[in-house]
XYZ file of C-alpha atoms in Angstrom:
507
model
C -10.019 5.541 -45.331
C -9.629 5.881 -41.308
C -12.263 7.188 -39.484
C -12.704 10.550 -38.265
C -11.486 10.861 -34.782
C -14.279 12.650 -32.079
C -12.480 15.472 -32.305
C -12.512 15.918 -35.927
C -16.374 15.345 -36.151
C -18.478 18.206 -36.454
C -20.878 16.925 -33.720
C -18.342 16.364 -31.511
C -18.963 18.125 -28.103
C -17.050 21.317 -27.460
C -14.460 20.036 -24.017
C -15.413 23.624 -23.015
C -18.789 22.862 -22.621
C -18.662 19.187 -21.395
C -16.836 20.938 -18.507
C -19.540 23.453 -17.797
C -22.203 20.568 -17.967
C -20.350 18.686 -15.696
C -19.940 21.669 -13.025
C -23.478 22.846 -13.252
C -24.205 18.957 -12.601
C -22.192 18.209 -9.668
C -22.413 21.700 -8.388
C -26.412 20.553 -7.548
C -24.511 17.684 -5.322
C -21.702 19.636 -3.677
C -20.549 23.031 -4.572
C -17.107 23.121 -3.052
C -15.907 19.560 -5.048
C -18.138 20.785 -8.373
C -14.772 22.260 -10.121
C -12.012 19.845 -9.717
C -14.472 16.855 -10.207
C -15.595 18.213 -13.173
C -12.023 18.870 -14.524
C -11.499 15.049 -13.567
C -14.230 13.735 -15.384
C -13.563 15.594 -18.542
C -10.063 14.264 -18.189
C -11.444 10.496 -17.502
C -13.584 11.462 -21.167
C -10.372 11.674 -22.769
C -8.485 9.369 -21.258
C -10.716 6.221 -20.757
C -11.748 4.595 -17.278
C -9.086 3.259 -15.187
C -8.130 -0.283 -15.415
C -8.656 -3.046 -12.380
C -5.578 -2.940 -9.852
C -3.307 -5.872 -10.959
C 0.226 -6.658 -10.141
C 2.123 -6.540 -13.443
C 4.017 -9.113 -14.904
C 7.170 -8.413 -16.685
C 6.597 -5.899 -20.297
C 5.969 -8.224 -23.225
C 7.841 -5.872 -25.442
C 11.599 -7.461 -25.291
C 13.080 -3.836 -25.758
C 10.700 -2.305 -23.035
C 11.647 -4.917 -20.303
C 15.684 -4.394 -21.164
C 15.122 -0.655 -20.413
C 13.542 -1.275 -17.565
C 15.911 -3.570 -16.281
C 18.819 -1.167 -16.796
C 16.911 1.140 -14.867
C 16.009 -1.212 -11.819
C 19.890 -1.951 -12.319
C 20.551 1.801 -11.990
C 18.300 2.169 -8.742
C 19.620 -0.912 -7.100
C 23.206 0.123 -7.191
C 22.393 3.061 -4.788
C 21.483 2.716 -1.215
C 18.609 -0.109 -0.392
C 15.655 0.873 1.526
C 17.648 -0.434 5.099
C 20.445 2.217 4.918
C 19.569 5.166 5.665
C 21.050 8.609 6.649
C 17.575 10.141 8.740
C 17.393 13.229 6.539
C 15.149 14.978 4.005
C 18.179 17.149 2.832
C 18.638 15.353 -0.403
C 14.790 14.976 -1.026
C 14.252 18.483 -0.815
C 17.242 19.425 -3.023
C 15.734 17.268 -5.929
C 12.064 18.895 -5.404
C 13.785 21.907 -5.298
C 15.259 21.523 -8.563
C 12.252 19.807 -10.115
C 10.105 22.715 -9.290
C 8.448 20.964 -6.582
C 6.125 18.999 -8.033
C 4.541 17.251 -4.385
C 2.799 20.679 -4.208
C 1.055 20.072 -7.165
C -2.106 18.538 -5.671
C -3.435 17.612 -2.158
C -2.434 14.828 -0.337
C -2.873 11.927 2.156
C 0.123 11.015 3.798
C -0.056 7.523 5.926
C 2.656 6.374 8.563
C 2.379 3.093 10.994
C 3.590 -0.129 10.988
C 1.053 -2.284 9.582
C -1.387 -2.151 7.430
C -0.550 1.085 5.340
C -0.337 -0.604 2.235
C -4.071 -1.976 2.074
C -5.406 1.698 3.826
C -3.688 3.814 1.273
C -5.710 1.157 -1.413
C -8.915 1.308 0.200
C -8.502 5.258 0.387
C -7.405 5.386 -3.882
C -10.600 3.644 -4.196
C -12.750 6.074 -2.632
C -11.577 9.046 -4.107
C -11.406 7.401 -7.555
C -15.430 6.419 -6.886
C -15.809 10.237 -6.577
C -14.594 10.748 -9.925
C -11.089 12.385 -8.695
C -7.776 11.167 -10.312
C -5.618 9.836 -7.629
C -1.883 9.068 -7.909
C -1.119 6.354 -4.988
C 2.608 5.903 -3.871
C 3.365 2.616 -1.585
C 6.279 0.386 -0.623
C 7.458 -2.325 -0.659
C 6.534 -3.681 -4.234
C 5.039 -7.706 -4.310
C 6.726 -8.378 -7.589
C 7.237 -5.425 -10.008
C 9.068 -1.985 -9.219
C 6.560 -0.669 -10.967
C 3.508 -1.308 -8.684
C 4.505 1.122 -6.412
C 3.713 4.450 -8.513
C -0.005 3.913 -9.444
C -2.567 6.384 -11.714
C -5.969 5.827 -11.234
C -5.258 2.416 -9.485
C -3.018 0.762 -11.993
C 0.290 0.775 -12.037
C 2.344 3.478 -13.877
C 3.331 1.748 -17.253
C 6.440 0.047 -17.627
C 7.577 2.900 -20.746
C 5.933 5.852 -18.518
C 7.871 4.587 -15.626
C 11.279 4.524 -17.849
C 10.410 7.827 -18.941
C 9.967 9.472 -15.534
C 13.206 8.093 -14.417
C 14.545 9.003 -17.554
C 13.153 12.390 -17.117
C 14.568 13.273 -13.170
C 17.561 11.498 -13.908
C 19.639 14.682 -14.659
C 18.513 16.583 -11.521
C 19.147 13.319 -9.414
C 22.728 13.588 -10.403
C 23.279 16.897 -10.315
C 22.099 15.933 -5.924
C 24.373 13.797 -5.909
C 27.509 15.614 -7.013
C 26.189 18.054 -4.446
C 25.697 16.069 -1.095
C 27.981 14.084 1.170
C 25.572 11.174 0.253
C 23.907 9.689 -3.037
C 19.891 9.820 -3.199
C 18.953 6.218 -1.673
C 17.061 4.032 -4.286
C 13.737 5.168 -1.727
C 14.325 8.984 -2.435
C 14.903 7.983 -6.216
C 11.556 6.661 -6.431
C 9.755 9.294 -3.966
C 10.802 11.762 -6.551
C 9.820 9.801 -9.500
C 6.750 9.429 -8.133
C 6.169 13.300 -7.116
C 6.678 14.275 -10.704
C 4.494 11.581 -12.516
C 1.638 12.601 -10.181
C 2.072 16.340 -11.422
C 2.759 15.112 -14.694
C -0.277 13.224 -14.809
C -1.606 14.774 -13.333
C -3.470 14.394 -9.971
C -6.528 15.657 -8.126
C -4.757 14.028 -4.842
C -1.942 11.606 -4.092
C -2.555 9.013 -1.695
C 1.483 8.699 -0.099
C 2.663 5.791 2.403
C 6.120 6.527 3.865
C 8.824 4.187 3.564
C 9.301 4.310 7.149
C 8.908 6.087 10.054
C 7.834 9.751 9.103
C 9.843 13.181 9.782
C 12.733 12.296 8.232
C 11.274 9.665 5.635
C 11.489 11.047 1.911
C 7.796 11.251 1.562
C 7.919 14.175 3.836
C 8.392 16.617 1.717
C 4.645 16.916 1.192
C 2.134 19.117 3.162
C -0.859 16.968 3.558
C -4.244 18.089 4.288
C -5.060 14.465 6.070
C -2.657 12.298 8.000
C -3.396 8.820 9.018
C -1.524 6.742 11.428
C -2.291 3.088 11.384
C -1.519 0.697 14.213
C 2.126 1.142 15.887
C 3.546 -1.884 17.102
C 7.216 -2.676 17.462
C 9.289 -3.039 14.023
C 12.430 -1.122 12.476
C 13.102 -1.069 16.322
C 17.152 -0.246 15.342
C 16.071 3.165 13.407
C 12.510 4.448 15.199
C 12.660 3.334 18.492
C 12.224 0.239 20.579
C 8.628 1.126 22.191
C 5.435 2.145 20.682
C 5.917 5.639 22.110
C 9.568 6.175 20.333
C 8.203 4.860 17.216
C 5.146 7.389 17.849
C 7.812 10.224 18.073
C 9.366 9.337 14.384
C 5.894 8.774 12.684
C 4.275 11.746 13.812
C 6.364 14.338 12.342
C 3.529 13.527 9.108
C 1.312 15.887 11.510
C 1.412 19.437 9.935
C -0.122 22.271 10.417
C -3.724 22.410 10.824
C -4.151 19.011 9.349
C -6.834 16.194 10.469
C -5.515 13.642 11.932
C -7.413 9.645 11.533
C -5.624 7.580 14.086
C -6.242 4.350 14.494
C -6.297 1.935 17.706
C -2.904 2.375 18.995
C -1.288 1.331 22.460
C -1.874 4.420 24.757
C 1.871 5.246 25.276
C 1.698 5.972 21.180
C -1.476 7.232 21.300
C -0.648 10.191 23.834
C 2.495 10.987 21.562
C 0.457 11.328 18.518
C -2.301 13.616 20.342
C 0.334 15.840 21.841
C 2.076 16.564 18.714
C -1.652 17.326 17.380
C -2.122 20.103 20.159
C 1.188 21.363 19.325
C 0.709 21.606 15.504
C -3.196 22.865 16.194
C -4.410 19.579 14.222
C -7.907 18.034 14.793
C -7.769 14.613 15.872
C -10.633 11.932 14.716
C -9.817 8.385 16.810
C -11.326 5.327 15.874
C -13.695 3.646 18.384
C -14.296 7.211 19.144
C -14.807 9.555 16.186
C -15.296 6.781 13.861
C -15.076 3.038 14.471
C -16.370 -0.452 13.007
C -20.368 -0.898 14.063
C -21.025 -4.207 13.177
C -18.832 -7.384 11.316
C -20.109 -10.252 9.597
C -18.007 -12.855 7.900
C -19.193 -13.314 4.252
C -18.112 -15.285 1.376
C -15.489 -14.377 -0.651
C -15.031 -11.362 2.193
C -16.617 -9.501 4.632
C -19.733 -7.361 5.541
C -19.354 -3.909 7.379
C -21.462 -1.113 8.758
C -18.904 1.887 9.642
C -19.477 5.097 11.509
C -17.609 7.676 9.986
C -17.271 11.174 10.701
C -20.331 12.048 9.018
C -22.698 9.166 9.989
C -23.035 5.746 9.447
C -22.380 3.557 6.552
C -24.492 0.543 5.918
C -24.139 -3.117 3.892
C -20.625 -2.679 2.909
C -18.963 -5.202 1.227
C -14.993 -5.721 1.444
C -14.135 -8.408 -0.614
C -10.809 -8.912 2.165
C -10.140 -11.410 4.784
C -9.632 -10.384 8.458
C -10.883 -7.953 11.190
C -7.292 -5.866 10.776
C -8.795 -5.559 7.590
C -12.120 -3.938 8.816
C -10.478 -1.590 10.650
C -8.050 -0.339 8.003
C -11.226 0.016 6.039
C -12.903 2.430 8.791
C -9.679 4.162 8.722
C -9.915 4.732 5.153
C -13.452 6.227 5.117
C -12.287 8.548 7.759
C -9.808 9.535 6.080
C -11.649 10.199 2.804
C -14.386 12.045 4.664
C -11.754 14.409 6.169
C -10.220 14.810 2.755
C -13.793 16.286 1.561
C -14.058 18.469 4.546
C -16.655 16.337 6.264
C -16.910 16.015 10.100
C -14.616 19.649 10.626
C -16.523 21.630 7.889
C -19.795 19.651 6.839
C -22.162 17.420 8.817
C -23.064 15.694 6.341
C -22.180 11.990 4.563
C -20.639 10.458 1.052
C -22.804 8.858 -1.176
C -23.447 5.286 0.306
C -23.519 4.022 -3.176
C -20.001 5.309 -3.997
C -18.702 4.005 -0.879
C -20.117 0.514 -1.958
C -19.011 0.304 -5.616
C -15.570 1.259 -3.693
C -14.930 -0.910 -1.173
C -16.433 -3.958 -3.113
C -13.441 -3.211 -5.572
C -10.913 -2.963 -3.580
C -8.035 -5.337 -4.075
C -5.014 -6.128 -1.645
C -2.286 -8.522 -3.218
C -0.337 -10.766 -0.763
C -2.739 -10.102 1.411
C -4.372 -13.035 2.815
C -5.255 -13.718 -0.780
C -5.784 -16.834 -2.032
C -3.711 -17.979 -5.107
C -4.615 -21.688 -5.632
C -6.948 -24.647 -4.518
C -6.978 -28.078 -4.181
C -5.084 -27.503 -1.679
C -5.736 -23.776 -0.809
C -2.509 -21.800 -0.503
C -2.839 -18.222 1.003
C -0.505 -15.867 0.739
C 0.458 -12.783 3.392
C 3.117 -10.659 3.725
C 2.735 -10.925 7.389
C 7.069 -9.508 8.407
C 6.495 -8.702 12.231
C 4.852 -10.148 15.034
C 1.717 -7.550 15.437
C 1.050 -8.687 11.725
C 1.728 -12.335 12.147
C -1.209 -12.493 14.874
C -3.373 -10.379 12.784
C -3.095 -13.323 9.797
C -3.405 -15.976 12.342
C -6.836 -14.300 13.082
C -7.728 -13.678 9.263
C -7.080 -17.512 8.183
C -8.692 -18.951 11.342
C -11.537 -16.699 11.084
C -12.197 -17.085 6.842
C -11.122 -20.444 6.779
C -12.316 -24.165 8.046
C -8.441 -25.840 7.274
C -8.768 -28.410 9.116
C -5.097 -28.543 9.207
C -2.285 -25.900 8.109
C 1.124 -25.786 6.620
C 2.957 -22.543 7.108
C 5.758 -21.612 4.878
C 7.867 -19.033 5.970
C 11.038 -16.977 4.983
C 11.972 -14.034 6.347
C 14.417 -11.186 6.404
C 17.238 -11.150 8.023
C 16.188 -8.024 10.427
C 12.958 -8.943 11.524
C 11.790 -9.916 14.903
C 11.590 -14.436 13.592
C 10.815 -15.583 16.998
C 8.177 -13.588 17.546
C 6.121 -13.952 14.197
C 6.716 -17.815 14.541
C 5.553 -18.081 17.698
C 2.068 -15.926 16.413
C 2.210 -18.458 13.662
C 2.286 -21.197 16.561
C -0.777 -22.074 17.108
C -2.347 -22.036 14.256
C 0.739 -24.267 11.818
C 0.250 -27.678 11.983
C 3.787 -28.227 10.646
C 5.693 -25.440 9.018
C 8.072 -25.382 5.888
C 10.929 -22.947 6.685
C 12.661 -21.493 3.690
C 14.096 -18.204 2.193
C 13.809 -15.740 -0.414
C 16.552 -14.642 -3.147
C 17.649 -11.508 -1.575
C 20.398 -10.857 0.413
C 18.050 -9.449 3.166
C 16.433 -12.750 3.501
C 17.755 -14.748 6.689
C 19.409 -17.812 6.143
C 16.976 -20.656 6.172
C 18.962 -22.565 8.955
C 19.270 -19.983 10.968
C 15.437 -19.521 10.767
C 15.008 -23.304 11.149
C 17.151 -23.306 14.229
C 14.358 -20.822 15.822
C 11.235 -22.646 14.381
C 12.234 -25.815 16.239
C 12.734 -24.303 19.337
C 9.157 -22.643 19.104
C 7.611 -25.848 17.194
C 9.692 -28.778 17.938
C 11.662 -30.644 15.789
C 9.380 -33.162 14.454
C 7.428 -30.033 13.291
C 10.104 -28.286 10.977
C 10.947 -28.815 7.360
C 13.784 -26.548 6.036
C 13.557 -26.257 2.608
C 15.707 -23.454 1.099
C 14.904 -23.105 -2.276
C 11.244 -21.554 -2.036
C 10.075 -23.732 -4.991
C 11.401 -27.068 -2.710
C 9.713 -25.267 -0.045
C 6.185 -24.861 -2.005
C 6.401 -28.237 -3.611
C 6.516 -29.469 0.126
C 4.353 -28.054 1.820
C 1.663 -28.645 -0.968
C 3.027 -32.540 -0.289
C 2.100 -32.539 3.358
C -1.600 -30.827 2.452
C -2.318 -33.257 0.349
C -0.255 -36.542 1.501
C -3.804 -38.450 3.718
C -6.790 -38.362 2.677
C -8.313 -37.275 6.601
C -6.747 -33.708 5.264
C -8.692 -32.966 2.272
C -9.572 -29.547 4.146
C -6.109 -28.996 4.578
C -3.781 -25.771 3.317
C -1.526 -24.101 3.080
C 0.074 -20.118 4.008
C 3.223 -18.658 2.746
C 4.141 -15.698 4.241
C 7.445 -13.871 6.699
C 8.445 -11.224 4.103
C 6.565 -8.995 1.225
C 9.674 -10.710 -1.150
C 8.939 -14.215 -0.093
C 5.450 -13.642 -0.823
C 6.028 -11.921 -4.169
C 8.179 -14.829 -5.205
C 5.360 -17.292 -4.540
C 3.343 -15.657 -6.569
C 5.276 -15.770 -9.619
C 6.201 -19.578 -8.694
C 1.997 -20.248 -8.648
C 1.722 -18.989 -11.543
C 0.202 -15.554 -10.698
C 2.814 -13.032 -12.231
């Protein structure tokens, strides 16, 4: 005979009454967060705790991963994330007929040009350390579609990710038969991600545009809290080709009243982003100003922080992530978190330093400078523009005592390749230049025709096929024995690096 489940006990705890325990409880820390943390913990009762952030390897189940194929088939026969018509027309018309789920819960909206990805983490991890349920929307994926809708800080099952689709599937057609254009494989996924989070659902959704900002499909949503992380020159054919026309795309994420966290930006983008604050009556919170990095110590395995928020500073704070780009997108997160509670504008007060610790010691960043093998050490980063090229030059030099380095590199086929390679410069030894399966990727010779003028030719390997490229690279690390401290970074594109990771062995 089965057992009894909780429910069916007659000692089981009424859920009323958990919840009014839990409200009387947290209402003795913080009144104005007692209710909906209460309602998330008696959800997180039901549900279990969240599992670790992974990157998820194809479903075992054979009939799961043929469904989800078929629908990555489906998605991938629409427009790719590089053609665009600048527009939230079609986005709206699918919230519309969805019943607009992105107003469902607060959210964080984040624009920029690098480091958005690892922010929006480092912010899920903060707000799931204060017990709320976070639904966290990024882009590009490393290796599974799936990765980019996450619950709680795992990805969004492979059969709950069929479903969704499955579910806004109808109203997505029903847009298309009505506008000049097809929803984009982007605004697809926006939606689908919109209506798991109210679905789920959500205390707050943690939302990184695609790119640029007022006419990106994210921004549909009305966020409470907009961050912009450093603007430097990419997507230069859509957004602009200075920092302060980039500025102008990104900071339509600025509504009404919101806070704004900006981080270090050049001042041409930084003046664009304040004005549009004064316009839109936003408060503005700038690091090295409002909030900032105090002090920096490298550590093992990571780094050790004290940050100055908005509502004091944070001590002993372990981020278990290599790179000073890092430690900034960490204050940035904080910021942001504290501005989501109200603190700074509202309170003068600070989070628990505790829950800020547990966070950021959990926090995990794939493809970013993260290390996948050893003997040699290979280090992947998904480095795709210059500005984030130089910050991974700093990163690997800084964490790392390679006494020599072999770069391996593919790119796309839009990206600025001179000027990452010649970030990469100093720091390669010899580089391995190859190129990913997509049809984005530029053609290895073409990129190999570049990397000699910047390294010379008795410098360059071209190796298309990334597994020829791997295999060689790990060659030249290993070939004397005066390089036994030698190794090895892969990195040009988020696909090159997602590839590389299934080739070592880490899918």
């Amino acid at each position: 005979m089965s057992e009894p489940r909780p429910s069916d006990r007659h000692d089981a705890p009424d859920p009323d009454d958990t919840f009014e325990e839990i409200v009387d409880e947290a209402t003795q820390r913080d009144p104005d967060l007692a209710v909906i943390e209460a309602g998330s913990r008696t959800l997180r009762a039901h549900s279990g705790q969240p599992q670790g952030e992974t990157v998820p390897a194809r479903p075992a189940d054979p009939e799961t991963d043929k469904a989800l194929r078929a629908v990555e088939q489906e998605l991938a026969g629409r427009w790719g994330e590089t053609k665009l018509e600048p527009s939230v027309t079609r986005i709206a018309a699918l919230m519309d007929l969805l019943g607009e789920p992105q107003r469902a819960y607060p959210s964080i909206h984040i624009t920029g040009t690098n480091g958005k990805t690892s922010t929006a983490r480092m912010i899920e991890a903060l707000l799931n350390a204060f017990e709320l349920r976070t639904g966290r929307y990024t882009s590009p994926h490393v290796q599974s579609i799936t990765e980019r809708i996450s619950l709680d800080g795992s990805p969004i099952e492979p059969e709950r990710f069929i479903e969704t689709y499955e579910d806004v599937k109808p109203y997505v057609e029903m847009v298309d038969a009505q506008q000049p254009y097809r929803l984009s494989f982007f605004e697809v996924l926006t939606g689908m991600a919109y209506a798991a989070f109210a679905d789920a659902p959500v205390d707050v959704a943690v939302v990184e545009v695609g790119m640029g900002g007022t006419w990106d499909a994210t921004n549909v949503i009305d966020s409470t809290v907009a961050v912009v992380t450093p603007i430097s020159l990419d997507h230069t054919d859509r957004l602009g080709t200075t920092p302060a026309e980039i500025a102008g795309e990104k900071a339509g994420v600025i509504k009404q009243g919101a806070t704004v966290i900006l981080a270090q930006q050049p001042v041409d983008a930084a003046q664009v982003m304040l004005k549009k604050a004064v316009e839109v009556d936003a408060t503005v919170a700038r690091e090295g100003l409002e909030f900032g990095i105090t002090s920096r110590e490298i550590a093992v395995g990571g780094q050790l922080l004290t940050l100055r928020g908005l509502g004091g500073e944070y001590t002993d704070i372990f981020l278990p992530l290599y790179g000073a780009h890092q430690a900034h997108n960490a204050a940035v997160a904080l910021s942001a978190v504290e501005a989501f509670f109200g603190i700074g504008a509202e309170q003068a007060r600070s989070l628990d330093i505790d829950a800020i610790r547990k966070a950021f010691a959990s926090v995990l960043s794939p493809g970013r400078l993260e290390v996948v093998r050893s003997s040699p050490t290979v280090v992947l980063d998904a480095a795709h523009n210059p500005a984030g090229a130089k910050a991974a030059a700093e990163g690997i030099s800084e964490a790392f005592s390679f006494s020599r380095l072999i770069g391996v590199v593919g790119t796309s086929g839009d990206k600025d390749a001179r000027g990452l390679l010649e970030a990469f410069e100093p720091i390669f030894a010899e580089i391995v230049v190859t190129q990913n399966s997509t049809a984005r990727a530029m053609d290895a010779d073409e990129l190999a025709a570049i990397a000699v003028e910047v390294f010379g030719d008795d410098r360059v390997q071209v190796e298309p096929r990334l597994d020829d490229a791997l295999e060689a690279a790990i060659t030249l690390a290993e070939e004397e024995d005066e390089y036994a401290g030698a190794g090895v970074l892969v990195t040009g594109s988020v696909i090159t690096v997602g590839e590389a990771r299934l080739l070592l062995g880490r899918g």
